[in-house]
Amino acid sequence: MDIIPIIFGFLGLFAAYLLYLAVEKYPAGEKKLTDISDEIHLGAMAFMKKEYSILFVFSLILIFGIYIGLGLSSTVAFIVGALSSSITGFIGMYTATKANVRTATAAQNSGVSDSLSVAFFGGSIMGLTVAAMGLLGLGILYILYGSDPDTASTIHGFGMGASTVALFSRVGGGIFTKSADVGADLVGKVEQNIPEDDPRNPGVIADNVGDNVGDVAGMGSDIFESYCGAIIATIAIASTMIKDDLIELGTRETLMFLPLSLASLGLFCSIVGILIIKLLASRKGSDETNIANSLRGGTFAAAISFIVLAYIVIAQIGVSPNAWYAVLSGTIGGIIIGLITEYYTGGAPVRKIAEQGQTGSATLITTGLSIGLQSVVIPILTLVIIIFLSNHFAGLYGVGIAAVGMLATVGITMAIDAYGPIADNAGGIAEMGALGEETRKITDSLDEVGNTTAAIGKGFAIGAAALAALAIITAFVQEVNHNREVPVQLLLTDTNVLIGLFIGGMIPFLVSSLTITAVGDAAYDMINEIRRQFKEIPGLMEGTSKPDNQKCVEIATEAALKKMVVPGSIAVFSPVIVGLIFGPEMLGGLLGGGLVSCILLALTMSNAGGAWDNAKKYVEKGNHGGKGSETHKAAVVGDTVGDPLKDTSGPSMNILINVMAIVSLVIAPLL
Amino acid sequence: MDIIPIIFGFLGLFAAYLLYLAVEKYPAGEKKLTDISDEIHLGAMAFMKKEYSILFVFSLILIFGIYIGLGLSSTVAFIVGALSSSITGFIGMYTATKANVRTATAAQNSGVSDSLSVAFFGGSIMGLTVAAMGLLGLGILYILYGSDPDTASTIHGFGMGASTVALFSRVGGGIFTKSADVGADLVGKVEQNIPEDDPRNPGVIADNVGDNVGDVAGMGSDIFESYCGAIIATIAIASTMIKDDLIELGTRETLMFLPLSLASLGLFCSIVGILIIKLLASRKGSDETNIANSLRGGTFAAAISFIVLAYIVIAQIGVSPNAWYAVLSGTIGGIIIGLITEYYTGGAPVRKIAEQGQTGSATLITTGLSIGLQSVVIPILTLVIIIFLSNHFAGLYGVGIAAVGMLATVGITMAIDAYGPIADNAGGIAEMGALGEETRKITDSLDEVGNTTAAIGKGFAIGAAALAALAIITAFVQEVNHNREVPVQLLLTDTNVLIGLFIGGMIPFLVSSLTITAVGDAAYDMINEIRRQFKEIPGLMEGTSKPDNQKCVEIATEAALKKMVVPGSIAVFSPVIVGLIFGPEMLGGLLGGGLVSCILLALTMSNAGGAWDNAKKYVEKGNHGGKGSETHKAAVVGDTVGDPLKDTSGPSMNILINVMAIVSLVIAPLL
């Protein structure tokens, strides 16, 4: 039995490898395209190499601390977790930078269907790798330590390793991508008046590198750590549950193994879903609605087959059907949160924002802010209902298994999410390689659908992170009270808990502020470099000489990595400091305040940013005067304000709370 | 003994009356000025009349509910509380609209010293009335019900009455003032290219009315309810404390009476402070630094004399000096939070925002947002330290008495705060009455100082509201457990508490969104009306005919009052619904989540808004190109975005949490 997750893990990796071969099979295209693609590829790899070397040093400090505090096995688990996350990010980015140029070439040579296949396969490799690496890593550790309740806590280290890597990837990648984006746009489009993705612009390659390091690798490690966090937390809850709660649900052993079974099942259903999308897409043909429907169809098929099969598995292994209800609430809740995000970043609110742009950028921004703030309501109510139902049916274990239910089909949700930046990149390459109007139109329509799916993916990531964090926090409290005579109680009326609540609520505001500032500062460096090149390189504007693209990549890399250390350290060390100095009560309060604050800020910032972005696109389609109008100028301001919110600070919030929670869980035995 | 607060209450009202006579003594000025002033006065009174009639209907519903649920005495207390708050707001606004024209005239006839006196006396009337009405109302109810622990809970109704009125005044006033401001500016300054406060602009009177209903009456009732809330909560905590905790501090009787004693003392010290400011201002003369130093000197003198006298009083009545340490932490903490607010809305961050305006409005807005988010850190840490110290020295009672300590000298803090809008109005009247460069210069310098003091006042109001709300929440928990066999425990690990925490955290985001949208919608109506008048009234631009000012006042009034009902109802009814249907645990969680979320949003929005406002003023002084430059245009956008945040949504947060807390306290016996 215990070997199943490992088998499925290998199966997933094998499927990813087959997809990679399928992508490779497509021609990369003319030399001018592969040159561009190689530059993006090299830039991305250079960034990752530097990022990982900083992470290596940071990890050494943590490894030292973990080894001193918790011994060898936790240290090994941490290293495995960090490596798994790093490898996942690396594979995802490696293949994404291969898929983007092939998508552009396929769009030129064979039309929308092939081009969609390449882009989607590229995304699927990332999706399957996330799920497979999680199953493999956790599956192996589970056999070594996890299945025995006494040593199960060892695998928490895996989660901490994965989360630490995720945090830095997300924050660093987020700063990189937005500083490059803002810098390239501001100098290129506004000052030099050349189109987006123009090859003369020295910042364009960096911008495309940013899409990969931010939206592919960053998003991948974000989802990876939520996925692993949910599984680990559920195992932890099951391993420390008191006997009375157990009896109603099943044996401790089966309950501990259930999250891994469900994750294996989810990986299988994801592969099925990917095949269905391939079938739907190739049959139905070309237009945007069909592409969107294919993607949607595959996702729903994966979710529904997962729900059905989960029922059978749960019944077969002798766990109460109540656990299935909890899984169901998580899976459905995840879809609802995703759809609400789609509404706020693509529906009526976007048109309202664009309309307000007619009276200038101030009203446009105010409306966007107000919509961002409002967009928290339904997701929070959905989360609250998931918590209520899952707890009602299966107690604290229910919250954990609901999170697993939400994240089990991560293979396909992540695939659809990673497809977006690949399509976006393909568009950039098509523009830079001057592939012509027709090709650009295809990549644009792929990109457009990708934006919607990415919005859903973002909402889903926030919901999943919230539930995963809650499960980890629950596990933390149980772990703290495990083997303790007088249990620690997190009473809101206890001053320590209350103080923790305030501090925890405050940290996400501080981290958001730091990451927003970081984007601004890094963009400033980029702007200066791009301006310098336009001024100093003779013949650049005329197209007779080439820009020094890699210099821009270097500057963005330097800036991003320098700026990610402080917010990352706050996330990792604040629970350690609060927990070890002020005790578990204050740490518990900190996690509670941090959870609420992170989720609210993440939703507000991501949705406001997404809505501004799409309001700009809506205007660019010819509404309210179209491109070049005053309304468009106002919309561009809104988009620029939203950029760091939706791609840097907002997404960092997901990981921030998960890192704080998992670090707390790891240090729980020391409190 | 029990009569002391009433005596001090009358003393305070008498002092306010003397100041009123002093203001009245100054000549109102030429007819063209008194005409303008009369229009503002009438507009403000018309708004208040309508607002109070809506409040009357809303209160009837609440009165009915309270009578059914809690009986006659609580109902009476509610009515007294609502009336006290209404009368306070009325008096403050009545005198403010008398003082503004006299400030303008004094500036013209006798220079800065007299003009400062009138404006400051006008503000002091409001400040003293807040403190005096609070002492009078609570003093009388204390004698009737409060001094007996068994009936003490009756006076909670007073707090609910005061808070309900405060909520609607703050929200309604906030929507009014910003919609008028934005409307008048957008059509007048931007479209018609006429200066600010130009009498031809039909929206200018409404804008000036807005300063009074928003910044004077709204702020007054805001502070009034925090002040009363802190006193009521401390009495409640003392009345339900268990015997063991009592012994260390003092007798139940003295501890219940201590908040009223300290408030009486604070009122006395405020009067002393006001006299000191008058002396300092008339001796030192004219420039801005001197005005600022006078105001600061008086405030510090009041705070220091209060701290010293409080020590003596506490020792005299036989309460442990530990209670004094708690008071001290509150008083000092309030000052720190105020000064931090001053830094963020007037110091280096403002210059940084202005600098970022050189690259356009997007970077200016991003920087402002980031500074707003960052500005929460030190105030939250200060609050946390206050909570820690006051609890360390005097347990839960300590938190209450610390809040009283922070708010005791409210007479003078409120005086300085209300001085700002009077000076601002005086400037408007001087402009409309064409009193010339010299006079305008004096009113400008008064206004400038007023902006700084208002910023400090806002920070102070947030800190005070946080501590008052915390005290009320503490009282709520004690009240719920009073006479309960199995105490209610607010465990963060309890699903109900957790769900409450999420919902409580979400409500402030929803209310912010509603109020921001309300300002936008109301401003839209105003813009249309002002445009219509410019188009349809012949000779308006040439100055040969007069605008229909009162029509604009009416429109802003209608819009503001219509839009305040939904957010107001959410605040009042959400605790009732959650508490009665889902129980005290979820309500407790809701208050915890609401407290953290309200304070964080209040600080972020107020400080970002204040910083943008002052960045604009900084540019207008000639920095980065000065008025008319591209940087200035960017700064104007920032200011417009910040307006609803700092004057509508942000300040609503203070009251939101206090209303939710006091409503919970009132319904506690029913849970």
mmCIF file with all atom_site columns, C-alpha atoms in Angstrom, chain A residues 352 361-362 365-366 370 373-374 376-377 380-381 384 387-388 391 470 477 489-493 495 497-499 501-502 505-506 509-510 512-513 516-517 588-589 592 595-596 600 604 637 640-641, chain B residues 352 361-362 365-366 370 373-374 376-377 380-381 384 387-388 391 470 477 489-493 495 497-499 501-502 505-506 509-510 512-513 516-517 588-589 592 595-596 600 604 637 640-641:
data_model
loop_
_atom_site.group_PDB
_atom_site.id
_atom_site.type_symbol
_atom_site.label_atom_id
_atom_site.label_alt_id
_atom_site.label_comp_id
_atom_site.label_asym_id
_atom_site.label_entity_id
_atom_site.label_seq_id
_atom_site.pdbx_PDB_ins_code
_atom_site.Cartn_x
_atom_site.Cartn_y
_atom_site.Cartn_z
_atom_site.occupancy
_atom_site.B_iso_or_equiv
_atom_site.pdbx_formal_charge
_atom_site.auth_seq_id
_atom_site.auth_comp_id
_atom_site.auth_asym_id
_atom_site.auth_atom_id
_atom_site.pdbx_PDB_model_num
ATOM 1  C CA . LYS A 1 352 ? -17.163 49.367 -14.417 1.00 0.00 ? 352 LYS A CA 1
ATOM 2  C CA . SER A 1 361 ? -7.067  57.769 -13.545 1.00 0.00 ? 361 SER A CA 1
ATOM 3  C CA . ALA A 1 362 ? -8.098  58.799 -10.013 1.00 0.00 ? 362 ALA A CA 1
ATOM 4  C CA . ILE A 1 365 ? -8.010  53.588 -9.361  1.00 0.00 ? 365 ILE A CA 1
ATOM 5  C CA . THR A 1 366 ? -10.526 54.296 -6.615  1.00 0.00 ? 366 THR A CA 1
ATOM 6  C CA . SER A 1 370 ? -13.113 49.358 -3.947  1.00 0.00 ? 370 SER A CA 1
ATOM 7  C CA . LEU A 1 373 ? -11.810 45.199 -1.188  1.00 0.00 ? 373 LEU A CA 1
ATOM 8  C CA . GLN A 1 374 ? -15.268 43.929 -2.070  1.00 0.00 ? 374 GLN A CA 1
ATOM 9  C CA . VAL A 1 376 ? -12.951 39.259 -0.467  1.00 0.00 ? 376 VAL A CA 1
ATOM 10 C CA . VAL A 1 377 ? -16.543 38.720 0.658   1.00 0.00 ? 377 VAL A CA 1
ATOM 11 C CA . ILE A 1 380 ? -14.197 34.323 2.660   1.00 0.00 ? 380 ILE A CA 1
ATOM 12 C CA . LEU A 1 381 ? -17.766 33.096 3.046   1.00 0.00 ? 381 LEU A CA 1
ATOM 13 C CA . VAL A 1 384 ? -15.991 29.683 6.148   1.00 0.00 ? 384 VAL A CA 1
ATOM 14 C CA . ILE A 1 387 ? -14.406 25.030 7.359   1.00 0.00 ? 387 ILE A CA 1
ATOM 15 C CA . PHE A 1 388 ? -17.820 24.584 8.876   1.00 0.00 ? 388 PHE A CA 1
ATOM 16 C CA . ASN A 1 391 ? -15.292 20.227 10.575  1.00 0.00 ? 391 ASN A CA 1
ATOM 17 C CA . LEU A 1 470 ? -5.328  26.391 8.444   1.00 0.00 ? 470 LEU A CA 1
ATOM 18 C CA . VAL A 1 477 ? -1.648  23.199 17.928  1.00 0.00 ? 477 VAL A CA 1
ATOM 19 C CA . GLN A 1 489 ? -5.009  26.886 24.922  1.00 0.00 ? 489 GLN A CA 1
ATOM 20 C CA . LEU A 1 490 ? -5.264  29.646 22.352  1.00 0.00 ? 490 LEU A CA 1
ATOM 21 C CA . LEU A 1 491 ? -7.754  31.839 24.172  1.00 0.00 ? 491 LEU A CA 1
ATOM 22 C CA . LEU A 1 492 ? -8.500  35.114 22.426  1.00 0.00 ? 492 LEU A CA 1
ATOM 23 C CA . THR A 1 493 ? -8.828  36.618 25.896  1.00 0.00 ? 493 THR A CA 1
ATOM 24 C CA . THR A 1 495 ? -3.066  38.713 26.353  1.00 0.00 ? 495 THR A CA 1
ATOM 25 C CA . VAL A 1 497 ? -2.683  35.302 22.078  1.00 0.00 ? 497 VAL A CA 1
ATOM 26 C CA . LEU A 1 498 ? -4.103  38.756 21.473  1.00 0.00 ? 498 LEU A CA 1
ATOM 27 C CA . ILE A 1 499 ? -0.676  40.303 21.071  1.00 0.00 ? 499 ILE A CA 1
ATOM 28 C CA . LEU A 1 501 ? -3.002  38.214 16.736  1.00 0.00 ? 501 LEU A CA 1
ATOM 29 C CA . PHE A 1 502 ? -2.030  41.871 16.296  1.00 0.00 ? 502 PHE A CA 1
ATOM 30 C CA . GLY A 1 505 ? -2.111  40.697 11.359  1.00 0.00 ? 505 GLY A CA 1
ATOM 31 C CA . MET A 1 506 ? 0.564   43.341 10.920  1.00 0.00 ? 506 MET A CA 1
ATOM 32 C CA . PHE A 1 509 ? 1.085   44.549 5.694   1.00 0.00 ? 509 PHE A CA 1
ATOM 33 C CA . LEU A 1 510 ? 4.799   44.981 6.305   1.00 0.00 ? 510 LEU A CA 1
ATOM 34 C CA . SER A 1 512 ? 3.424   43.742 1.200   1.00 0.00 ? 512 SER A CA 1
ATOM 35 C CA . SER A 1 513 ? 4.949   47.149 1.706   1.00 0.00 ? 513 SER A CA 1
ATOM 36 C CA . ILE A 1 516 ? 5.872   46.767 -3.436  1.00 0.00 ? 516 ILE A CA 1
ATOM 37 C CA . THR A 1 517 ? 8.798   49.035 -2.631  1.00 0.00 ? 517 THR A CA 1
ATOM 38 C CA . GLY A 1 588 ? -0.706  30.630 17.901  1.00 0.00 ? 588 GLY A CA 1
ATOM 39 C CA . GLY A 1 589 ? -2.201  34.103 17.925  1.00 0.00 ? 589 GLY A CA 1
ATOM 40 C CA . GLY A 1 592 ? -4.401  33.248 13.457  1.00 0.00 ? 592 GLY A CA 1
ATOM 41 C CA . LEU A 1 595 ? -3.904  33.779 8.289   1.00 0.00 ? 595 LEU A CA 1
ATOM 42 C CA . VAL A 1 596 ? -6.817  36.224 8.194   1.00 0.00 ? 596 VAL A CA 1
ATOM 43 C CA . LEU A 1 600 ? -7.700  39.262 2.880   1.00 0.00 ? 600 LEU A CA 1
ATOM 44 C CA . THR A 1 604 ? -7.751  42.317 -2.424  1.00 0.00 ? 604 THR A CA 1
ATOM 45 C CA . VAL A 1 637 ? -1.948  54.009 -14.890 1.00 0.00 ? 637 VAL A CA 1
ATOM 46 C CA . THR A 1 640 ? 0.831   49.872 -13.605 1.00 0.00 ? 640 THR A CA 1
ATOM 47 C CA . VAL A 1 641 ? -0.432  50.406 -10.050 1.00 0.00 ? 641 VAL A CA 1
ATOM 48 C CA . LYS B 1 352 ? 9.451   60.337 -1.166  1.00 0.00 ? 352 LYS B CA 1
ATOM 49 C CA . SER B 1 361 ? 0.883   59.129 -11.114 1.00 0.00 ? 361 SER B CA 1
ATOM 50 C CA . ALA B 1 362 ? 1.317   55.341 -11.159 1.00 0.00 ? 362 ALA B CA 1
ATOM 51 C CA . ILE B 1 365 ? 0.250   55.985 -6.045  1.00 0.00 ? 365 ILE B CA 1
ATOM 52 C CA . THR B 1 366 ? 2.243   52.778 -5.645  1.00 0.00 ? 366 THR B CA 1
ATOM 53 C CA . SER B 1 370 ? 3.375   51.011 0.163   1.00 0.00 ? 370 SER B CA 1
ATOM 54 C CA . LEU B 1 373 ? 0.882   49.588 4.447   1.00 0.00 ? 373 LEU B CA 1
ATOM 55 C CA . GLN B 1 374 ? 4.186   50.168 6.185   1.00 0.00 ? 374 GLN B CA 1
ATOM 56 C CA . VAL B 1 376 ? 0.868   50.150 10.528  1.00 0.00 ? 376 VAL B CA 1
ATOM 57 C CA . VAL B 1 377 ? 4.011   48.614 12.008  1.00 0.00 ? 377 VAL B CA 1
ATOM 58 C CA . ILE B 1 380 ? 0.620   48.127 16.147  1.00 0.00 ? 380 ILE B CA 1
ATOM 59 C CA . LEU B 1 381 ? 3.787   47.473 18.137  1.00 0.00 ? 381 LEU B CA 1
ATOM 60 C CA . VAL B 1 384 ? 0.885   45.619 21.684  1.00 0.00 ? 384 VAL B CA 1
ATOM 61 C CA . ILE B 1 387 ? -1.657  45.844 26.050  1.00 0.00 ? 387 ILE B CA 1
ATOM 62 C CA . PHE B 1 388 ? 1.256   43.933 27.500  1.00 0.00 ? 388 PHE B CA 1
ATOM 63 C CA . ASN B 1 391 ? -2.238  43.766 31.499  1.00 0.00 ? 391 ASN B CA 1
ATOM 64 C CA . LEU B 1 470 ? -10.413 45.977 23.119  1.00 0.00 ? 470 LEU B CA 1
ATOM 65 C CA . VAL B 1 477 ? -16.456 38.287 27.380  1.00 0.00 ? 477 VAL B CA 1
ATOM 66 C CA . GLN B 1 489 ? -14.061 30.146 25.973  1.00 0.00 ? 489 GLN B CA 1
ATOM 67 C CA . LEU B 1 490 ? -12.842 31.889 22.865  1.00 0.00 ? 490 LEU B CA 1
ATOM 68 C CA . LEU B 1 491 ? -10.450 29.229 21.638  1.00 0.00 ? 491 LEU B CA 1
ATOM 69 C CA . LEU B 1 492 ? -8.825  29.969 18.294  1.00 0.00 ? 492 LEU B CA 1
ATOM 70 C CA . THR B 1 493 ? -8.983  26.250 17.662  1.00 0.00 ? 493 THR B CA 1
ATOM 71 C CA . THR B 1 495 ? -14.282 26.246 14.546  1.00 0.00 ? 495 THR B CA 1
ATOM 72 C CA . VAL B 1 497 ? -14.336 31.210 16.842  1.00 0.00 ? 497 VAL B CA 1
ATOM 73 C CA . LEU B 1 498 ? -12.274 30.721 13.712  1.00 0.00 ? 498 LEU B CA 1
ATOM 74 C CA . ILE B 1 499 ? -15.246 31.311 11.434  1.00 0.00 ? 499 ILE B CA 1
ATOM 75 C CA . LEU B 1 501 ? -12.461 35.566 13.030  1.00 0.00 ? 501 LEU B CA 1
ATOM 76 C CA . PHE B 1 502 ? -12.695 35.270 9.242   1.00 0.00 ? 502 PHE B CA 1
ATOM 77 C CA . GLY B 1 505 ? -11.809 40.267 9.362   1.00 0.00 ? 505 GLY B CA 1
ATOM 78 C CA . MET B 1 506 ? -13.861 40.487 6.186   1.00 0.00 ? 506 MET B CA 1
ATOM 79 C CA . PHE B 1 509 ? -13.077 45.267 3.838   1.00 0.00 ? 509 PHE B CA 1
ATOM 80 C CA . LEU B 1 510 ? -16.723 45.191 2.791   1.00 0.00 ? 510 LEU B CA 1
ATOM 81 C CA . SER B 1 512 ? -14.548 50.144 3.209   1.00 0.00 ? 512 SER B CA 1
ATOM 82 C CA . SER B 1 513 ? -15.576 49.093 -0.254  1.00 0.00 ? 513 SER B CA 1
ATOM 83 C CA . ILE B 1 516 ? -15.454 54.238 -1.133  1.00 0.00 ? 516 ILE B CA 1
ATOM 84 C CA . THR B 1 517 ? -18.073 53.416 -3.747  1.00 0.00 ? 517 THR B CA 1
ATOM 85 C CA . GLY B 1 588 ? -16.160 36.659 20.061  1.00 0.00 ? 588 GLY B CA 1
ATOM 86 C CA . GLY B 1 589 ? -14.153 35.566 17.046  1.00 0.00 ? 589 GLY B CA 1
ATOM 87 C CA . GLY B 1 592 ? -11.235 39.673 17.384  1.00 0.00 ? 592 GLY B CA 1
ATOM 88 C CA . LEU B 1 595 ? -10.562 44.565 15.717  1.00 0.00 ? 595 LEU B CA 1
ATOM 89 C CA . VAL B 1 596 ? -7.340  43.597 13.956  1.00 0.00 ? 596 VAL B CA 1
ATOM 90 C CA . LEU B 1 600 ? -4.897  47.803 10.134  1.00 0.00 ? 600 LEU B CA 1
ATOM 91 C CA . THR B 1 604 ? -3.246  52.130 6.118   1.00 0.00 ? 604 THR B CA 1
ATOM 92 C CA . VAL B 1 637 ? -4.377  62.166 -8.837  1.00 0.00 ? 637 VAL B CA 1
ATOM 93 C CA . THR B 1 640 ? -8.007  62.398 -5.187  1.00 0.00 ? 640 THR B CA 1
ATOM 94 C CA . VAL B 1 641 ? -7.438  58.665 -4.703  1.00 0.00 ? 641 VAL B CA 1
#
